[in-house]
Short mmCIF file of C-alpha atoms and ligand atoms in Angstrom, two decimals:
data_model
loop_
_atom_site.label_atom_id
_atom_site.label_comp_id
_atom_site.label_asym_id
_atom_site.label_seq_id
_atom_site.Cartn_x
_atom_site.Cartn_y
_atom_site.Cartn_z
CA UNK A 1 0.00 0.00 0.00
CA UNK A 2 2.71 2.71 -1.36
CA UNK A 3 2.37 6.03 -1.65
CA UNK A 4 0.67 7.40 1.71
CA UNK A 5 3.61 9.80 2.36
CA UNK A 6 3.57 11.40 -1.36
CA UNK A 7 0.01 11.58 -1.44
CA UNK A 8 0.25 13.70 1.59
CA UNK A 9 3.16 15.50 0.79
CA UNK A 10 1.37 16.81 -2.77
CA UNK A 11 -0.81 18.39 -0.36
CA UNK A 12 1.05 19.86 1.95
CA UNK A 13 -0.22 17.51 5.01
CA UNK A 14 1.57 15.61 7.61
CA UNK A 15 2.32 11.95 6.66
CA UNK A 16 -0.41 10.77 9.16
CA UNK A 17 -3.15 12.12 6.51
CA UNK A 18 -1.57 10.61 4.32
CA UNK A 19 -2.07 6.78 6.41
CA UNK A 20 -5.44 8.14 7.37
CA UNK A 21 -6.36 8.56 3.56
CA UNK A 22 -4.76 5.02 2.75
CA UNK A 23 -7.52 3.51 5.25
CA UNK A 24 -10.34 4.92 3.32
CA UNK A 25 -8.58 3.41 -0.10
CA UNK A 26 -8.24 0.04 2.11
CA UNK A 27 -12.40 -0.18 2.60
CA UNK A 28 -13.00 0.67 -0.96
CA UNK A 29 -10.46 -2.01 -1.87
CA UNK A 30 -12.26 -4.36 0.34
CA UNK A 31 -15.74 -3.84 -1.12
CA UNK A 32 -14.31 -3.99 -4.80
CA UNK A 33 -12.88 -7.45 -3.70
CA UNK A 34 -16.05 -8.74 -2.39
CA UNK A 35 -17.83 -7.35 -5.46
CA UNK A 36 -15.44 -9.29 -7.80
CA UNK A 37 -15.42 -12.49 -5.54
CA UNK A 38 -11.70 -12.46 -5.01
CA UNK A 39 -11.04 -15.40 -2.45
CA UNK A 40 -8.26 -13.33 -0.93
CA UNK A 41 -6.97 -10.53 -0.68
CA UNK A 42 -3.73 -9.90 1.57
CA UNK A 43 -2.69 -5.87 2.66
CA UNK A 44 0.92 -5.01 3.59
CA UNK A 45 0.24 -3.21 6.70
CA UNK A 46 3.31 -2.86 8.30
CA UNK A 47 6.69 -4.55 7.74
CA UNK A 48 8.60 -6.01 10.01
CA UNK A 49 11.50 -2.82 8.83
CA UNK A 50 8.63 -0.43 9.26
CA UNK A 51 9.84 0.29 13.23
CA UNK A 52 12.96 2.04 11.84
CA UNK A 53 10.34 4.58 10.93
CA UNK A 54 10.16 7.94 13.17
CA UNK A 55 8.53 6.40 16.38
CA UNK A 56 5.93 9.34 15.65
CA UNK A 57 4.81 7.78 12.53
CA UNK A 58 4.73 4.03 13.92
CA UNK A 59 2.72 5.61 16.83
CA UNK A 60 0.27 6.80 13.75
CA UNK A 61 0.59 3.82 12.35
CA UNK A 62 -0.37 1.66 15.77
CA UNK A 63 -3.22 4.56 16.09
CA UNK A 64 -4.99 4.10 12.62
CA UNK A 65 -4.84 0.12 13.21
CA UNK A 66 -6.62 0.58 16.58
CA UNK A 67 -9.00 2.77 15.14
CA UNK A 68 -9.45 1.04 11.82
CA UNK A 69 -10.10 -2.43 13.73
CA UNK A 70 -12.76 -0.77 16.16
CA UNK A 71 -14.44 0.75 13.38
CA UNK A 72 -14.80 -1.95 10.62
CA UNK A 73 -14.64 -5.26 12.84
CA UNK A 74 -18.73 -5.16 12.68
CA UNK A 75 -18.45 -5.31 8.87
CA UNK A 76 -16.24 -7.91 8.46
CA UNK A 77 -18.38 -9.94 10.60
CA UNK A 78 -21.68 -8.90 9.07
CA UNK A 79 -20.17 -9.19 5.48
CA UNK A 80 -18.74 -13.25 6.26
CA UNK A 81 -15.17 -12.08 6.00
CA UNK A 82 -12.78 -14.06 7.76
CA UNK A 83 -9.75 -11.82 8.39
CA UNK A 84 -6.29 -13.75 9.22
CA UNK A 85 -2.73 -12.07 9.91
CA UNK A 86 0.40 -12.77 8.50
CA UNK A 87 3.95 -11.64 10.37
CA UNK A 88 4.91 -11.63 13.84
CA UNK A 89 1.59 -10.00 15.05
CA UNK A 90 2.34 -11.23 18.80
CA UNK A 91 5.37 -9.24 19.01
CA UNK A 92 3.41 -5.85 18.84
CA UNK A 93 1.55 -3.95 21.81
CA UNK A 94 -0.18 -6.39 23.96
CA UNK A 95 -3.74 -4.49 23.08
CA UNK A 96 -3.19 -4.59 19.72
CA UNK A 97 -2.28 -8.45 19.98
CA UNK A 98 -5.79 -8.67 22.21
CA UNK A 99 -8.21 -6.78 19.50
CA UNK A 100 -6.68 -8.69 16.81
CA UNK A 101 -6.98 -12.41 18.59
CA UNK A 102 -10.55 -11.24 19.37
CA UNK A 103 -11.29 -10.43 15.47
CA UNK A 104 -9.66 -13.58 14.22
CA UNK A 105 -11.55 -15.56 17.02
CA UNK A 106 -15.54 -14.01 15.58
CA UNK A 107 -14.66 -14.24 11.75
CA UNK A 108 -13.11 -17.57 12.22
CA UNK A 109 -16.36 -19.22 11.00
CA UNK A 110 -17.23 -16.75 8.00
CA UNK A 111 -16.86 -18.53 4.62
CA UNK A 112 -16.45 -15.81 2.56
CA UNK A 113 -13.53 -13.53 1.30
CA UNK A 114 -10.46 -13.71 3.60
CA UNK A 115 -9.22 -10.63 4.11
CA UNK A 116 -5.45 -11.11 5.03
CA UNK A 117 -3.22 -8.67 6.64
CA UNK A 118 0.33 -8.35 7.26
CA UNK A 119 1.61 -7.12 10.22
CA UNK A 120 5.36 -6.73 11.30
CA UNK A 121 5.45 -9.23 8.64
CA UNK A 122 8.96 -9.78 6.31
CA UNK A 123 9.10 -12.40 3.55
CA UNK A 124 12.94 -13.27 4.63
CA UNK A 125 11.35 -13.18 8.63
CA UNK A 126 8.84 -15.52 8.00
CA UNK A 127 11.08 -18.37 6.15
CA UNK A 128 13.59 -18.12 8.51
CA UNK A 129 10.97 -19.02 11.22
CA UNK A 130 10.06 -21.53 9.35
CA UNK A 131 13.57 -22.80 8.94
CA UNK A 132 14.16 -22.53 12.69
CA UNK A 133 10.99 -24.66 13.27
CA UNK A 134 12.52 -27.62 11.05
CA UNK A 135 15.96 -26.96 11.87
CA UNK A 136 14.59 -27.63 15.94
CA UNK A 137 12.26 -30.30 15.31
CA UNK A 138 15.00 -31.89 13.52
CA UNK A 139 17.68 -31.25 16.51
CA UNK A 140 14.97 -33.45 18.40
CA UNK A 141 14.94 -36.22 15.77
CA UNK A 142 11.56 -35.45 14.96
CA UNK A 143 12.35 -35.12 11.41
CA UNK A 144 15.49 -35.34 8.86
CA UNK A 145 16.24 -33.51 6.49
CA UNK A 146 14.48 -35.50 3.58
CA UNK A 147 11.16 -34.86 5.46
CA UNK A 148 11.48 -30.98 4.10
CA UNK A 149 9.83 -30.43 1.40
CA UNK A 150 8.33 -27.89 -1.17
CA UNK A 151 4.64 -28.28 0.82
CA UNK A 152 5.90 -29.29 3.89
CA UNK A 153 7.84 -25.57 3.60
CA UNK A 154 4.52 -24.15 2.20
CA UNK A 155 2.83 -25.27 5.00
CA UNK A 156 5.16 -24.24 7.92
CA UNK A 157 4.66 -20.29 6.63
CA UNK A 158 2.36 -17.57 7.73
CA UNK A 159 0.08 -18.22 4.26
CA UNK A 160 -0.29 -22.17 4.84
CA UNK A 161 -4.23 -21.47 5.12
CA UNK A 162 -4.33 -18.99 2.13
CA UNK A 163 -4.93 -20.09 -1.53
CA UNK A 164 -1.67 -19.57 -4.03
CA UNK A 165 -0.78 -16.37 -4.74
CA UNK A 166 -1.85 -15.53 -8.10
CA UNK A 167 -1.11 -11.06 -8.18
CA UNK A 168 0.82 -8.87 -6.85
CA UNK A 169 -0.12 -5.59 -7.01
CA UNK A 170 2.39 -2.48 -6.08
CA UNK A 171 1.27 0.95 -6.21
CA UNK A 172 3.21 4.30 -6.60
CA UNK A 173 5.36 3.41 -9.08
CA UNK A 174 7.84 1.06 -6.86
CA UNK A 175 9.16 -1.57 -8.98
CA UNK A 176 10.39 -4.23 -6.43
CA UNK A 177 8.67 -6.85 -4.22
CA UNK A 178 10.54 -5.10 -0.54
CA UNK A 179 10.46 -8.81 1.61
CA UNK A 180 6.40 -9.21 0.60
CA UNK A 181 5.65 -12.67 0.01
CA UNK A 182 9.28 -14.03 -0.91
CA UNK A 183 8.70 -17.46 -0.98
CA UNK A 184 4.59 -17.39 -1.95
CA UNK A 185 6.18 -15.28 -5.31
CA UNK A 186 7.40 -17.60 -7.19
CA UNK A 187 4.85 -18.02 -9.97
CA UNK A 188 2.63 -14.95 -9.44
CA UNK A 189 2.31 -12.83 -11.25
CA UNK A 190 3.63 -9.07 -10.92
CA UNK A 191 1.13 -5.82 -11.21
CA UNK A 192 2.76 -2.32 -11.08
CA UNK A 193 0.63 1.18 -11.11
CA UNK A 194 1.86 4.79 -10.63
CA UNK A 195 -1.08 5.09 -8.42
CA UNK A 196 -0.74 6.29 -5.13
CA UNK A 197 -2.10 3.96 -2.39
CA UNK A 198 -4.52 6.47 -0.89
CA UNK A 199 -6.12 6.67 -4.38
CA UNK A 200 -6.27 3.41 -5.01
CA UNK A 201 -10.24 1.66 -5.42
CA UNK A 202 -12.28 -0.56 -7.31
CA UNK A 203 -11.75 0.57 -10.83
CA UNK A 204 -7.66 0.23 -10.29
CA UNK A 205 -8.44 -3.13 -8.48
CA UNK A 206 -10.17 -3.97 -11.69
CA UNK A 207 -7.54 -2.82 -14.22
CA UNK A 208 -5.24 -4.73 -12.32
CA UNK A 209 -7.55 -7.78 -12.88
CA UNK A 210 -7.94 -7.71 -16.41
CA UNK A 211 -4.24 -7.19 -16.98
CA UNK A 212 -4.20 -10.19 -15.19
CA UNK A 213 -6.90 -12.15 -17.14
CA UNK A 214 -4.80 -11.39 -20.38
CA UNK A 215 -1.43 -13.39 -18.96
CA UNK A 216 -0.42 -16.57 -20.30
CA UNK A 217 1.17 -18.72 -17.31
CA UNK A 218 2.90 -21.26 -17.33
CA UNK A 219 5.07 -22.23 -14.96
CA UNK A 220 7.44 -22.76 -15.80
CA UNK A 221 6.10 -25.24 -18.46
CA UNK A 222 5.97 -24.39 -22.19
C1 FPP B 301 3.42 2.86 2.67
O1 FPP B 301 3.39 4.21 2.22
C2 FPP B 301 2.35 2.59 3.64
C3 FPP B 301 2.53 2.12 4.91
C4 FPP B 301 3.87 1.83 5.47
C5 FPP B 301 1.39 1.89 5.82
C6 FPP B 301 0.13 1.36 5.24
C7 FPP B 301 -0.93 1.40 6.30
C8 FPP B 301 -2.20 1.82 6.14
C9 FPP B 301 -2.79 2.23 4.86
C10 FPP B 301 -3.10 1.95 7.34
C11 FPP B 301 -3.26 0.78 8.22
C12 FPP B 301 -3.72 -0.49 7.57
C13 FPP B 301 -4.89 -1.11 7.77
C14 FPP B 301 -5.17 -2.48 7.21
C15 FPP B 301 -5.96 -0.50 8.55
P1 FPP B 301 4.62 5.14 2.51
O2 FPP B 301 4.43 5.74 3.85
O3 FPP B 301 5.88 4.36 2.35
O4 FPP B 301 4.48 6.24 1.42
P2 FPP B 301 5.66 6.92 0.60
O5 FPP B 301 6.37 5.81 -0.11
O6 FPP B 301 4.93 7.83 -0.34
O7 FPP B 301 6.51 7.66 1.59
#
């Protein structure tokens, strides 16, 4: 979700707008996925480098999540949305950590969209906690090394409940994936837009989609 600060800086407003705006493109984003019947639809929230931000602007950031889940959690829940994290969620304030469990606890059974969101999340994080896991169930003899495999890795990440990754979509011009979804990467495919986040909505969601309607994958195959 790129281009919060730029947006905000076009207009002469602190970076905070800027976040604040980026919330309102996040519900219109979320209706337009609903609309289209994506099956999911994951947000970089915050990155697990995102704390070497001024602690002013993480505090923003930690604000507008607090404020964002107390205002939309009845939504989710009355549209079936089941919402499910990604990252190291547990390591952030201990009342962010409660609202959260307490969201993913009463959308657990909804069996629509899932709406996934990454917080203190890092692509390079997340397989190396995976890696850790193996490498100390192995040091216990619960597995060798054979046992590892391309699903068993699959399903030791943060995404093991989420369907394959089939877009990526980066806004504001960036042309690089920044530790999003390393491993889940492989075959998707790759979406860029000059856009800035904060004016991002349906009709960009659907360009994106039709791009990706028109690609021929393969897989590596021929
Ligand atoms: C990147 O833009 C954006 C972020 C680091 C934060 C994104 C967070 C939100 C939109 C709000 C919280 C999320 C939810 C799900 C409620 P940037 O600041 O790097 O912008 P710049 O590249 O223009 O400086």
């Amino acid at each position: 979700m790129d281009g919060n600060g730029r947006w905000a800086k076009k207009r002469h407003l602190p970076r905070a707008m800027g976040h604040k705006a980026g919330v309102e493109a996040v519900r219109r984003t979320i209706r337009a996925m609903e609309d289209f019947g994506l099956e999911a639809l994951t947000l970089y929230a915050f990155s697990s480098e995102n704390w070497k931000r001024s602690e002013e602007e993480v505090s923003d950031l930690m604000g507008l999540l607090r404020f964002y889940i107390k205002q939309d959690v009845e939504e989710l829940v009355a549209n079936n949305i089941r919402l499910h994290v990604i990252g190291n969620y547990k390591a952030m304030a201990p009342d962010i950590v409660k609202m959260i469990d307490k969201v993913l606890e009463r959308t657990a059974d909804n069996t629509g969209t899932i709406l996934a969101v990454a917080l203190n999340y890092g692509g390079q994080d997340e397989i190396l906690r995976a890696a850790r896991g193996f490498a100390q169930k192995a040091a216990i003899g619960e597995i060798v090394p054979e046992d590892i495999t391309e699903a068993h890795m699959a399903s030791a990440l943060d995404t093991a409940k989420l369907p394959p990754l089939d877009l990526i979509i980066r806004t504001s011009g960036e042309r690089r994936l920044s530790n999003f979804l390393l491993w889940q990467a492989a075959y998707a495919e790759l979406y860029f837009t000059d856009t800035l986040w904060p004016d991002f909505g349906g009709d960009h969601l659907k360009a994106a989609l039709q791009d990706f309607a028109s690609r021929d994958r393969r897989y590596g195959g021929r």
